[in-house]
Tab-separated table of C-alpha atoms and ligand atoms in Angstrom:
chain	number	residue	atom	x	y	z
A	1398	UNK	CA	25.304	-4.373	10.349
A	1399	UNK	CA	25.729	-0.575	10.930
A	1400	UNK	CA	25.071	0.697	14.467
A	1401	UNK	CA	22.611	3.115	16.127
A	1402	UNK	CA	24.734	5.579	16.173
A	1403	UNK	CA	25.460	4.662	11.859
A	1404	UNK	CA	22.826	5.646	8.800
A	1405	UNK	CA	21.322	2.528	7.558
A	1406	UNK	CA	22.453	0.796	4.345
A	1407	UNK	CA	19.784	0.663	2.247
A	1408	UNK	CA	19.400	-1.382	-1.393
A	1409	UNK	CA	15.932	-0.670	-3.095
A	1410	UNK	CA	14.771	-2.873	-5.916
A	1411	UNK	CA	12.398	-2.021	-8.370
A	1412	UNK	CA	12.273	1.292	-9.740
A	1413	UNK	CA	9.236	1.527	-11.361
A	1414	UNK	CA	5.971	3.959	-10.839
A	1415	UNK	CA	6.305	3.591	-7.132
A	1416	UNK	CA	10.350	2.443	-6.972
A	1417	UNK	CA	11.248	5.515	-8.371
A	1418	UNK	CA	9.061	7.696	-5.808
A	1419	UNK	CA	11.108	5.853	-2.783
A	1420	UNK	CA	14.387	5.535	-4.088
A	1421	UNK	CA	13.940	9.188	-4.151
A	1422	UNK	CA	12.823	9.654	-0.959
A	1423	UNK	CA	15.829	7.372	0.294
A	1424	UNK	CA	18.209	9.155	-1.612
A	1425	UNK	CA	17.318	12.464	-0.557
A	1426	UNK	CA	14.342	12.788	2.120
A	1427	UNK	CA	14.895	10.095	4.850
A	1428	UNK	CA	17.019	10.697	7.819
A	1429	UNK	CA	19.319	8.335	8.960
A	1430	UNK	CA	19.883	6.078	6.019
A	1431	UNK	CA	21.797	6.470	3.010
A	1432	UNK	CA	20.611	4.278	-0.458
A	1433	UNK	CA	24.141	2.553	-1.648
A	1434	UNK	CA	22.988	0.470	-4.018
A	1435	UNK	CA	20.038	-0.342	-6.585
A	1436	UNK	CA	18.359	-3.685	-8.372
A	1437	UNK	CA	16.705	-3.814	-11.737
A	1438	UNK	CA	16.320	-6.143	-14.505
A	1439	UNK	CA	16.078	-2.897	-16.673
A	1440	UNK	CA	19.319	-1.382	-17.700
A	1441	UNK	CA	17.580	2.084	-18.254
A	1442	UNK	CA	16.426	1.646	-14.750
A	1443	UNK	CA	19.852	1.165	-13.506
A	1444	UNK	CA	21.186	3.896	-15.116
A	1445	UNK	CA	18.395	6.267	-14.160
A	1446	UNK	CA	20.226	5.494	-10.169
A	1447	UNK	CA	23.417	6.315	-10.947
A	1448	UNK	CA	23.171	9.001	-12.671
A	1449	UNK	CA	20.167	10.982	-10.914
A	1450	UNK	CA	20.501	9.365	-7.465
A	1451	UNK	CA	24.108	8.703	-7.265
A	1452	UNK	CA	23.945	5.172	-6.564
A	1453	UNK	CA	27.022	3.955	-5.814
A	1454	UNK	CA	26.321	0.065	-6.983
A	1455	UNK	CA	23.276	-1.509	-8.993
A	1456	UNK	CA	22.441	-4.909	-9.599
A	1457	UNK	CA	20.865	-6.625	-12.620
A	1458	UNK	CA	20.653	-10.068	-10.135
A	1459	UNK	CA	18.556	-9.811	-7.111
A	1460	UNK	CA	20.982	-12.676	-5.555
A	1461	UNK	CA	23.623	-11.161	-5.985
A	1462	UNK	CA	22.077	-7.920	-4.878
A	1463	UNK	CA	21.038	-9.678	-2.026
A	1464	UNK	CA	24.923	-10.880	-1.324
A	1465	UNK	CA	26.069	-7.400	-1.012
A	1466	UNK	CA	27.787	-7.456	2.297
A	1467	UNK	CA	27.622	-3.416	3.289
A	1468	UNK	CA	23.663	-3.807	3.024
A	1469	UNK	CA	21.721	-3.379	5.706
A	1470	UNK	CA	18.408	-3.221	4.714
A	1471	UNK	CA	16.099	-3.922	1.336
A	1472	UNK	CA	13.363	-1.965	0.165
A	1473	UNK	CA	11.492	-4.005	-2.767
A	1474	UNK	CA	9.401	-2.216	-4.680
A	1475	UNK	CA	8.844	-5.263	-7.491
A	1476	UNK	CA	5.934	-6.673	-9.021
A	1477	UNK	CA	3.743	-8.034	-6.122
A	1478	UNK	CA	3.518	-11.539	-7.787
A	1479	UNK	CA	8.049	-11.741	-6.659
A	1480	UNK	CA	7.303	-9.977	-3.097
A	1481	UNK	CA	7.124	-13.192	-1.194
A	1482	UNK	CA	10.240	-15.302	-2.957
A	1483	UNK	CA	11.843	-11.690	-2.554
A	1484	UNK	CA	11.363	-10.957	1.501
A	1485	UNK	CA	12.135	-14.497	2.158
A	1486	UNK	CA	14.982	-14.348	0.192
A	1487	UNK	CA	16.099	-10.786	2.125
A	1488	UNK	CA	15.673	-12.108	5.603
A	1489	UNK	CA	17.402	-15.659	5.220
A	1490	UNK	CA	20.603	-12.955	3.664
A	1491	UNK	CA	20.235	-11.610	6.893
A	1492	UNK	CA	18.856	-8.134	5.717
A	1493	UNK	CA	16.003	-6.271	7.062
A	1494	UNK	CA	13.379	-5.615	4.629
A	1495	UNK	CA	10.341	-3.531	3.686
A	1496	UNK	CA	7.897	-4.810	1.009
A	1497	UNK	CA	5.565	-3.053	-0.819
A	1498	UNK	CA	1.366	-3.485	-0.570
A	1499	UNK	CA	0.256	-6.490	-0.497
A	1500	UNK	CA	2.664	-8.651	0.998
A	1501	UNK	CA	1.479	-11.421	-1.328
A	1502	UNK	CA	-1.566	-12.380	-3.677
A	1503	UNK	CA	-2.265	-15.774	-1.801
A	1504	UNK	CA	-2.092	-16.177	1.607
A	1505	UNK	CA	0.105	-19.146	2.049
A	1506	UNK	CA	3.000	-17.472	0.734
A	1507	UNK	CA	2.131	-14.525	3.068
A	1508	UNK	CA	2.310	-16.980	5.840
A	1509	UNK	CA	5.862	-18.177	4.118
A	1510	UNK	CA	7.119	-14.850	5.015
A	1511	UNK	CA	6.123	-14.771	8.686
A	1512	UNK	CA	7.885	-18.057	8.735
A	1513	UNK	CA	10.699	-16.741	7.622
A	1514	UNK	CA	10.739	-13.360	9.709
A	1515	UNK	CA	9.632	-15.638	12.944
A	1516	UNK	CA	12.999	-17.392	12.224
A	1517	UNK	CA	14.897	-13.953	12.426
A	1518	UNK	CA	13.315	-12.120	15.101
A	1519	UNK	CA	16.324	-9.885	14.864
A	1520	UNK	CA	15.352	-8.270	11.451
A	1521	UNK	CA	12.495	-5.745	10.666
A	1522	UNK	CA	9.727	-6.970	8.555
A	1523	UNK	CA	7.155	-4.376	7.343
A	1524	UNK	CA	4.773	-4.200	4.943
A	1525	UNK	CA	3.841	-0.607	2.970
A	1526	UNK	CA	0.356	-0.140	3.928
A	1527	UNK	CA	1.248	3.616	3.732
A	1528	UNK	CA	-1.874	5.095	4.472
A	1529	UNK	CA	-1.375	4.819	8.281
A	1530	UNK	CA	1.528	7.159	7.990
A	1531	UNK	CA	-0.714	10.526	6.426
A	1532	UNK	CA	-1.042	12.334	9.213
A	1533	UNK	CA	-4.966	12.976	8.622
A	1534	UNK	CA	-5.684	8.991	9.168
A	1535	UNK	CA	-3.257	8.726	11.914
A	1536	UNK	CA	-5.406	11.915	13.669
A	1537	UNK	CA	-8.411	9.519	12.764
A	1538	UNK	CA	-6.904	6.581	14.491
A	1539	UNK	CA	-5.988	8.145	17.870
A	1540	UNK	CA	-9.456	9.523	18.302
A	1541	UNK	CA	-11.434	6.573	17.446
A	1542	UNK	CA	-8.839	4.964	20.174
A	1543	UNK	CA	-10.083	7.655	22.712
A	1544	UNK	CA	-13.243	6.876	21.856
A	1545	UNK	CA	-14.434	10.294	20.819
A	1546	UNK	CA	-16.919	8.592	18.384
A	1547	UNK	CA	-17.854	6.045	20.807
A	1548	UNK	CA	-17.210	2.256	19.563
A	1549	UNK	CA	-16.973	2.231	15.898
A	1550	UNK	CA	-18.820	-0.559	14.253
A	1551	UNK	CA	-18.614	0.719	10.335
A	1552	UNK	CA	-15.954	1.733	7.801
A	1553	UNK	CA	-17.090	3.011	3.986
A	1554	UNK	CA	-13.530	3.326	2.478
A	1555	UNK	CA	-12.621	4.313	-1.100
A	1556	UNK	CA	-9.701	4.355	-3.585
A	1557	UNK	CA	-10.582	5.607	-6.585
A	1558	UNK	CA	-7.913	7.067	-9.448
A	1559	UNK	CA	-8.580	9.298	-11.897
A	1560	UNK	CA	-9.245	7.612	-15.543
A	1561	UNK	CA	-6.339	7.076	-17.924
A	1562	UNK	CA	-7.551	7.126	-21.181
A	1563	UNK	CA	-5.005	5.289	-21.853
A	1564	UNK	CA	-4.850	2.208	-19.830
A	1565	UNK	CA	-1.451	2.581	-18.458
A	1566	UNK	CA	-2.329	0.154	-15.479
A	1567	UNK	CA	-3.119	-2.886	-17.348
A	1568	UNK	CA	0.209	-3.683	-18.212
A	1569	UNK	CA	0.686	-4.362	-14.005
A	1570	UNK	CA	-2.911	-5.608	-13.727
A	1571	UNK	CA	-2.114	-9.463	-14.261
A	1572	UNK	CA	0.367	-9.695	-11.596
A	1573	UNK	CA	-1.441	-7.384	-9.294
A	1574	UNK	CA	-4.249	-9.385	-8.438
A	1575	UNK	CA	-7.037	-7.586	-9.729
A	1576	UNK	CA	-8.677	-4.169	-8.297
A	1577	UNK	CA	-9.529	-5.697	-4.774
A	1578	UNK	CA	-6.063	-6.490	-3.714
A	1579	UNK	CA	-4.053	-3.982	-5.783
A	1580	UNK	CA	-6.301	-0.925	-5.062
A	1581	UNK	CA	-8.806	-1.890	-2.067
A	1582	UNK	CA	-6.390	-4.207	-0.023
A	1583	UNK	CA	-5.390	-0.223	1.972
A	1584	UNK	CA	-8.808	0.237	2.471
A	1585	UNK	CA	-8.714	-3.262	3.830
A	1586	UNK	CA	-5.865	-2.904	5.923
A	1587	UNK	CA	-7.801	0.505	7.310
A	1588	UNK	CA	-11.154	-0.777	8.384
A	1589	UNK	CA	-9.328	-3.612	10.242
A	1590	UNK	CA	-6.837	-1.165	11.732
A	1591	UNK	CA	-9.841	1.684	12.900
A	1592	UNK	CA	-12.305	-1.049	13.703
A	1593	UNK	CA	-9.530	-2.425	16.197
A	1594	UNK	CA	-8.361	-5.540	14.245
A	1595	UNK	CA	-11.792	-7.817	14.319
A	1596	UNK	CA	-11.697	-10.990	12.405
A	1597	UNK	CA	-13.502	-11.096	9.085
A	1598	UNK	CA	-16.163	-14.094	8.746
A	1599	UNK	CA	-17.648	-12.915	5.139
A	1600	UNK	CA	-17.383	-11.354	2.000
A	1601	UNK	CA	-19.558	-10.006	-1.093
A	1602	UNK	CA	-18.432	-8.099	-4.182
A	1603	UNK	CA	-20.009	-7.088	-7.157
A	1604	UNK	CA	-18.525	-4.725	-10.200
A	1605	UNK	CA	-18.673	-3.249	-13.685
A	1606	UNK	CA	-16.308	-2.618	-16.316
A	1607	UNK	CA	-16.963	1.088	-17.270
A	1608	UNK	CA	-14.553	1.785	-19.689
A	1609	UNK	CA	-11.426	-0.511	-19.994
A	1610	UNK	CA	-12.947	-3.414	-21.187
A	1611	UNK	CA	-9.700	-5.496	-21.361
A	1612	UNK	CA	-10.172	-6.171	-17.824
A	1613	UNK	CA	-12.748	-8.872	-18.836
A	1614	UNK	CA	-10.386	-11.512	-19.761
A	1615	UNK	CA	-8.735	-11.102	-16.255
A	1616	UNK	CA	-11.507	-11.684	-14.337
A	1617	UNK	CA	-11.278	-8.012	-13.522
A	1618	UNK	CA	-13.007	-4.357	-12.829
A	1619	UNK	CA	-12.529	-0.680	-13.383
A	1620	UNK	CA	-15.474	-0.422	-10.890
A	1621	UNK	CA	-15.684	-2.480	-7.245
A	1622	UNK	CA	-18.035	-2.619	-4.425
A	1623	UNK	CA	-17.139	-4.882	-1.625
A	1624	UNK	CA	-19.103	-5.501	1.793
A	1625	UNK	CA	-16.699	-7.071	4.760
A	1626	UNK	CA	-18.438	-8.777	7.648
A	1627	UNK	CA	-16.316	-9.137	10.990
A	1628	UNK	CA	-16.907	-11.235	14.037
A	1629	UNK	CA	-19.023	-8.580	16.971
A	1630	UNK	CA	-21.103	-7.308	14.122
A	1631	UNK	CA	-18.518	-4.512	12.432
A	1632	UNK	CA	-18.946	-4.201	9.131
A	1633	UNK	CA	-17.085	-1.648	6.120
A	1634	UNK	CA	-17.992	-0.869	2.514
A	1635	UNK	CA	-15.049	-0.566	0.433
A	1636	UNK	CA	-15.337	0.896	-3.815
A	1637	UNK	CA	-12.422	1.325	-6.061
A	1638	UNK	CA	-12.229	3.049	-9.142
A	1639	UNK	CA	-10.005	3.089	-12.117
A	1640	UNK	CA	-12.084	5.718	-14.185
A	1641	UNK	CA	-12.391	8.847	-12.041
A	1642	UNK	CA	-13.593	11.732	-14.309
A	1643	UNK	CA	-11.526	14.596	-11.888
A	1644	UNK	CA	-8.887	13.334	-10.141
A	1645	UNK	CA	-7.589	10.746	-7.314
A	1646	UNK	CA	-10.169	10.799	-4.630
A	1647	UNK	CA	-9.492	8.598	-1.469
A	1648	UNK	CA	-12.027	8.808	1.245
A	1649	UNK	CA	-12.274	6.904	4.492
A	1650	UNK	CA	-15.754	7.195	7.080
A	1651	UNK	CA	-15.578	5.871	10.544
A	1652	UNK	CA	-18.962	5.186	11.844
A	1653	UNK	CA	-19.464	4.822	15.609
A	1654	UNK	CA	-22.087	4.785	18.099
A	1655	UNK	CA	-21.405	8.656	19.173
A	1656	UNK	CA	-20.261	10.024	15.932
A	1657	UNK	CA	-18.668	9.540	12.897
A	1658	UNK	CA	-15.147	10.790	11.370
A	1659	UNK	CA	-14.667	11.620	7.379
A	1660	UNK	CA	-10.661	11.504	6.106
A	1661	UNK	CA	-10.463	13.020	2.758
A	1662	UNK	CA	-13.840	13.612	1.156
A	1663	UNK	CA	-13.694	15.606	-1.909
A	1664	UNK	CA	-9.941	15.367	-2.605
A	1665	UNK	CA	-9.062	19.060	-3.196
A	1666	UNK	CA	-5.912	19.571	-4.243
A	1667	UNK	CA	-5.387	22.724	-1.623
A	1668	UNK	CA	-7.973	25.154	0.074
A	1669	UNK	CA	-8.359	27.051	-2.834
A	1670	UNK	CA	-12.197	27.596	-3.925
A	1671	UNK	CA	-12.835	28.821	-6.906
A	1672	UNK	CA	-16.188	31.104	-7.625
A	1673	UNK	CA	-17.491	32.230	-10.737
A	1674	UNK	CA	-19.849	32.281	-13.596
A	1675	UNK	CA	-19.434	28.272	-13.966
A	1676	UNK	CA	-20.319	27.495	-9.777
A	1677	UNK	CA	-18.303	27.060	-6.890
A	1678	UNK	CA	-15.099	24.327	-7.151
A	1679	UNK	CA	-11.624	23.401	-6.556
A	1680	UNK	CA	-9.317	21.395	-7.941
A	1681	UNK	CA	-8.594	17.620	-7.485
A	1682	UNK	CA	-6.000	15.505	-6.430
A	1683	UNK	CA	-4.193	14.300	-9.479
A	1684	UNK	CA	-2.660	11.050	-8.298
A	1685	UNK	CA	-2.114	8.536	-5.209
A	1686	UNK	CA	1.488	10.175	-5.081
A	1687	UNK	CA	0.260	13.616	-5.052
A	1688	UNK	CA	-2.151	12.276	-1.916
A	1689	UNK	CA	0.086	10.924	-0.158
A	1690	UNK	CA	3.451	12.124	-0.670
A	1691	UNK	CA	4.502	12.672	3.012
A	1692	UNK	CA	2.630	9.682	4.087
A	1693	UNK	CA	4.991	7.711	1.713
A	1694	UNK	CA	8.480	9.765	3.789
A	1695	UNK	CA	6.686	9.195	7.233
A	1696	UNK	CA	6.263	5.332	6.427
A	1697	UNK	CA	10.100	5.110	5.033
A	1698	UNK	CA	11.525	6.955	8.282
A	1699	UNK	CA	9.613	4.362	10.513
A	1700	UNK	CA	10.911	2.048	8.418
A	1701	UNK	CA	15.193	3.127	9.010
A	1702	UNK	CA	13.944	3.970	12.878
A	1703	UNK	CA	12.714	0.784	13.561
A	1704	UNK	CA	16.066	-1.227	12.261
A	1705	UNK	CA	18.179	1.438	13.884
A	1706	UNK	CA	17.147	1.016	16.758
A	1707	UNK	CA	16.001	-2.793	17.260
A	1708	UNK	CA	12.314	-0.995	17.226
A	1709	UNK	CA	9.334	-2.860	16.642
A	1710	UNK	CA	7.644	-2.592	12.910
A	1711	UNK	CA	4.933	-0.243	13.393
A	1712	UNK	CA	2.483	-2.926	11.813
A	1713	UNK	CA	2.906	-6.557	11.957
A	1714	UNK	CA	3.253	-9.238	9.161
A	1715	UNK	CA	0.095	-10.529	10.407
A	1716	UNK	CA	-2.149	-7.464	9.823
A	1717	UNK	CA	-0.860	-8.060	5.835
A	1718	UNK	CA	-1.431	-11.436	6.138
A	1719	UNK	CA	-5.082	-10.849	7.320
A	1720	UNK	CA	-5.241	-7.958	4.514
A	1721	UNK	CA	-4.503	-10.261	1.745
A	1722	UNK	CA	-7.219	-13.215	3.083
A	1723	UNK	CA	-9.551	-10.363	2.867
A	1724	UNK	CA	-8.761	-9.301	-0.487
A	1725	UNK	CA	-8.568	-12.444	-1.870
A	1726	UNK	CA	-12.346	-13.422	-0.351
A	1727	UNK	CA	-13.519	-10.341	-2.254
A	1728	UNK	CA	-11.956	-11.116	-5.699
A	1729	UNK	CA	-13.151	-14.592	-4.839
A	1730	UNK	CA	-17.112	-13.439	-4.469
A	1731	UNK	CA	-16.335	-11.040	-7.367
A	1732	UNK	CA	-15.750	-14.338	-9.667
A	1733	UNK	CA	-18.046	-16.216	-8.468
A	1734	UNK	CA	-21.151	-14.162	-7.640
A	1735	UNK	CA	-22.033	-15.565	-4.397
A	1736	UNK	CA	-20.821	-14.211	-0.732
A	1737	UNK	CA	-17.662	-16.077	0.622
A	1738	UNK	CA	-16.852	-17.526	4.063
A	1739	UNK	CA	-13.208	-15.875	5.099
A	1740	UNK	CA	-11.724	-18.845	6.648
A	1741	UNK	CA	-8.794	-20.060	8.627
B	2459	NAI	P1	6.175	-1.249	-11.899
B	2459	NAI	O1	5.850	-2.355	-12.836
B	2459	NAI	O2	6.082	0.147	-12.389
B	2459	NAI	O3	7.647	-1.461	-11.321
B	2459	NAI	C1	8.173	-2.722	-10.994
B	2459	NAI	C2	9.678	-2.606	-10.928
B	2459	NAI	O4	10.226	-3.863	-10.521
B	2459	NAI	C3	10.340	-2.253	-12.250
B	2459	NAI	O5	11.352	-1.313	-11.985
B	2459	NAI	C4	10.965	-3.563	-12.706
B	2459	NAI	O6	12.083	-3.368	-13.519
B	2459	NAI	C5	11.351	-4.151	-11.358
B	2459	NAI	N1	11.575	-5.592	-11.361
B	2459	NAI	C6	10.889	-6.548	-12.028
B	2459	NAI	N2	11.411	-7.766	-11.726
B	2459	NAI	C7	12.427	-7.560	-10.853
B	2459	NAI	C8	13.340	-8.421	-10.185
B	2459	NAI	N3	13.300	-9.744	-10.347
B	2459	NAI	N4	14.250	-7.862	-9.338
B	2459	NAI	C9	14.297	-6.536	-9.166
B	2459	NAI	N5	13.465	-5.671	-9.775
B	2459	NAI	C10	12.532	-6.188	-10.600
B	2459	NAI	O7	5.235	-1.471	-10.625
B	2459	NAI	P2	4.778	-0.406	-9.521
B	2459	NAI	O8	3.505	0.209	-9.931
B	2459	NAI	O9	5.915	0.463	-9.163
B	2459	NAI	O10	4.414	-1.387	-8.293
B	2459	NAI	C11	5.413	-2.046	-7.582
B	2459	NAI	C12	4.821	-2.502	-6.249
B	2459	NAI	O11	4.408	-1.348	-5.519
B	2459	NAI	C13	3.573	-3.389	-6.384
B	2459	NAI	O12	3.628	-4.401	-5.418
B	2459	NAI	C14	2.403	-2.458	-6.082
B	2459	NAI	O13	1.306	-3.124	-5.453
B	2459	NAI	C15	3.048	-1.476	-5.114
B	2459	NAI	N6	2.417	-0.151	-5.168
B	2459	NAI	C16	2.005	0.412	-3.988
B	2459	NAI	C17	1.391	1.637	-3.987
B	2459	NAI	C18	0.974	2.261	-2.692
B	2459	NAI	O14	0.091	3.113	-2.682
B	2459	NAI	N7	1.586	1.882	-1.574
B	2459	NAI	C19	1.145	2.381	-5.226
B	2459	NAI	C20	1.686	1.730	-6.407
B	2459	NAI	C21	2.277	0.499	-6.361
């Protein structure tokens, strides 16, 4: 293990869409840790380390990855369907570890993980829900917490990405877990975290297929409404989106009995407005990286601070484990038409 005073070891695997973005940020934008060595099943992938991040050692094997003795810590950025064998796997090798949104598509194996992490209280176990690093929802969290908008009883919470005409995100879509928990399970993990972690008693979802109709042999949506229930009468509205016309747009309303707070409404790209002879307009977010690209360094560096320094992780296995019961209850009503009981 290094020391406080040491940069943290860290290994990432996966190096996909997202891998890529943190192995990155490892490499070159985190303080305190230093990314020795790589995992990928994908040659090109492995290559693509050494050569443009300078990683010292990749792995085709995630075992023997995971056997690496100057590792301190793993960052998995894999198919969510391998997140659960994967963290287990980290923690009993004695490594910290930091797994990618959701923590897993069922919640028994989620609960796997906090067995395992309850049996190594010594390691950091966190969970990617990076939205509560951008600074804007953080703002939004310590005010509803001062109670500047009184008690807040509703969250309407969206994720919606910008239309590829070409599909790109079905080839993840069957091990995702379908629109709820891939895209809506942050919006999840935000109403619970503003509304001050209430249980959830119900669920109801409905949803279209607007334009990838693919989707319909998965059992899935490019379109999704969800309504959450929670015990003491809080309630949130969550919609996704797969076929945005203009751009990423991610908005979160907190709803309270003296006011109300809005995070992100619009997404303009920067405070640019643009006025002439076809209205008034600015441009749009491209992309969940674009939206949150120092939300997804903030998250990283609380990450290498908390195993530094024998820290607490700055959001507990349970909040993903309660994020992925929700999720699933929505994909759940979404199949079968009918409102679900969230039980325990
Ligand atoms: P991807 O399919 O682009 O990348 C997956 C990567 O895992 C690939 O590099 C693949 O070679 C690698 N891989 C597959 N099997 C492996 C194994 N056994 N050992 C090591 N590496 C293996 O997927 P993407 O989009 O990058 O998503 C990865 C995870 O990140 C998912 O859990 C997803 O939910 C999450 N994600 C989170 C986002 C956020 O906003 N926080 C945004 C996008 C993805």
């Amino acid at each position: 293990m290094s020391t406080a005073s040491a940069p943290l070891r860290v290994g990432i695997a996966g190096l996909g869409r997202l891998g890529r973005r943190h192995a990155e940020n490892l490499a070159f934008h985190t303080p305190d840790c230093v990314l020795i060595a790589a995992c990928s099943p994908v040659e090109t992938e492995r290559a693509y380390a050494e050569a443009t991040l300078g990683v010292g050692k990749t792995y085709s094997d995630f075992n023997a990855f995971l056997q690496d003795p100057d590792l301190d810590a793993i960052v998995l950025v894999t198919p969510t369907s391998l997140h659960a064998d994967q963290a287990i796997a980290a923690l009993q090798a004695g490594k910290h570890v930091f797994i990618e949104k959701p923590l897993a598509l069922d919640v028994a194996d989620c609960l796997r993980v906090e067995a395992a992490a309850s049996a190594r209280p010594d390691l950091i176990a966190m969970v990617g829900f990076v939205r509560r690093f951008d600074p804007s929802h953080a703002h939004a969290f310590d005010s509803v917490r001062q109670g500047e908008i009184g008690r807040p009883f509703l969250v309407r919470s969206q994720t919606c990405d910008r239309l590829d005409p070409d599909g790109g995100f079905l080839a993840f879509a069957p091990t995702s877990g379908g629109i709820f928990m891939d895209c809506s399970v942050h919006d999840v993990d935000l109403a619970r975290w503003m509304l001050g972690n209430p249980k959830a008693t119900r669920a109801f979802a409905s949803g279209t297929i607007a334009v990838h109709e693919d989707l319909a042999a998965m059992g899935d949506v490019d379109n999704g409404l969800a309504i959450v229930e929670f015990e003491g009468g809080a309630r949130a509205v969550f919609y996704a989106s797969r076929t945005f016309a203009h751009g990423h747009e991610q908005h979160t309303e907190i709803i309270g009995t003296e006011g109300k707070l809005l995070i992100g409404q619009g997404a303009p790209r920067d405070h640019v407005v643009r006025s002439d002879e076809h209205g008034v307009r600015h441009q749009a977010t491209a992309d969940f990286f674009e939206r949150f690209s120092d939300a997804f360094r903030h998250e990283l560096t609380a990450f290498v601070n908390a195993c530094r320094t024998d820290g607490a992780s700055p959001l507990s296995l349970q909040d993903a484990t309660e994020a992925t019961r929700i999720a699933r209850a929505i994909t759940a009503s979404l199949h079968h038409g009918q409102p679900q009981e969230i039980q325990r």
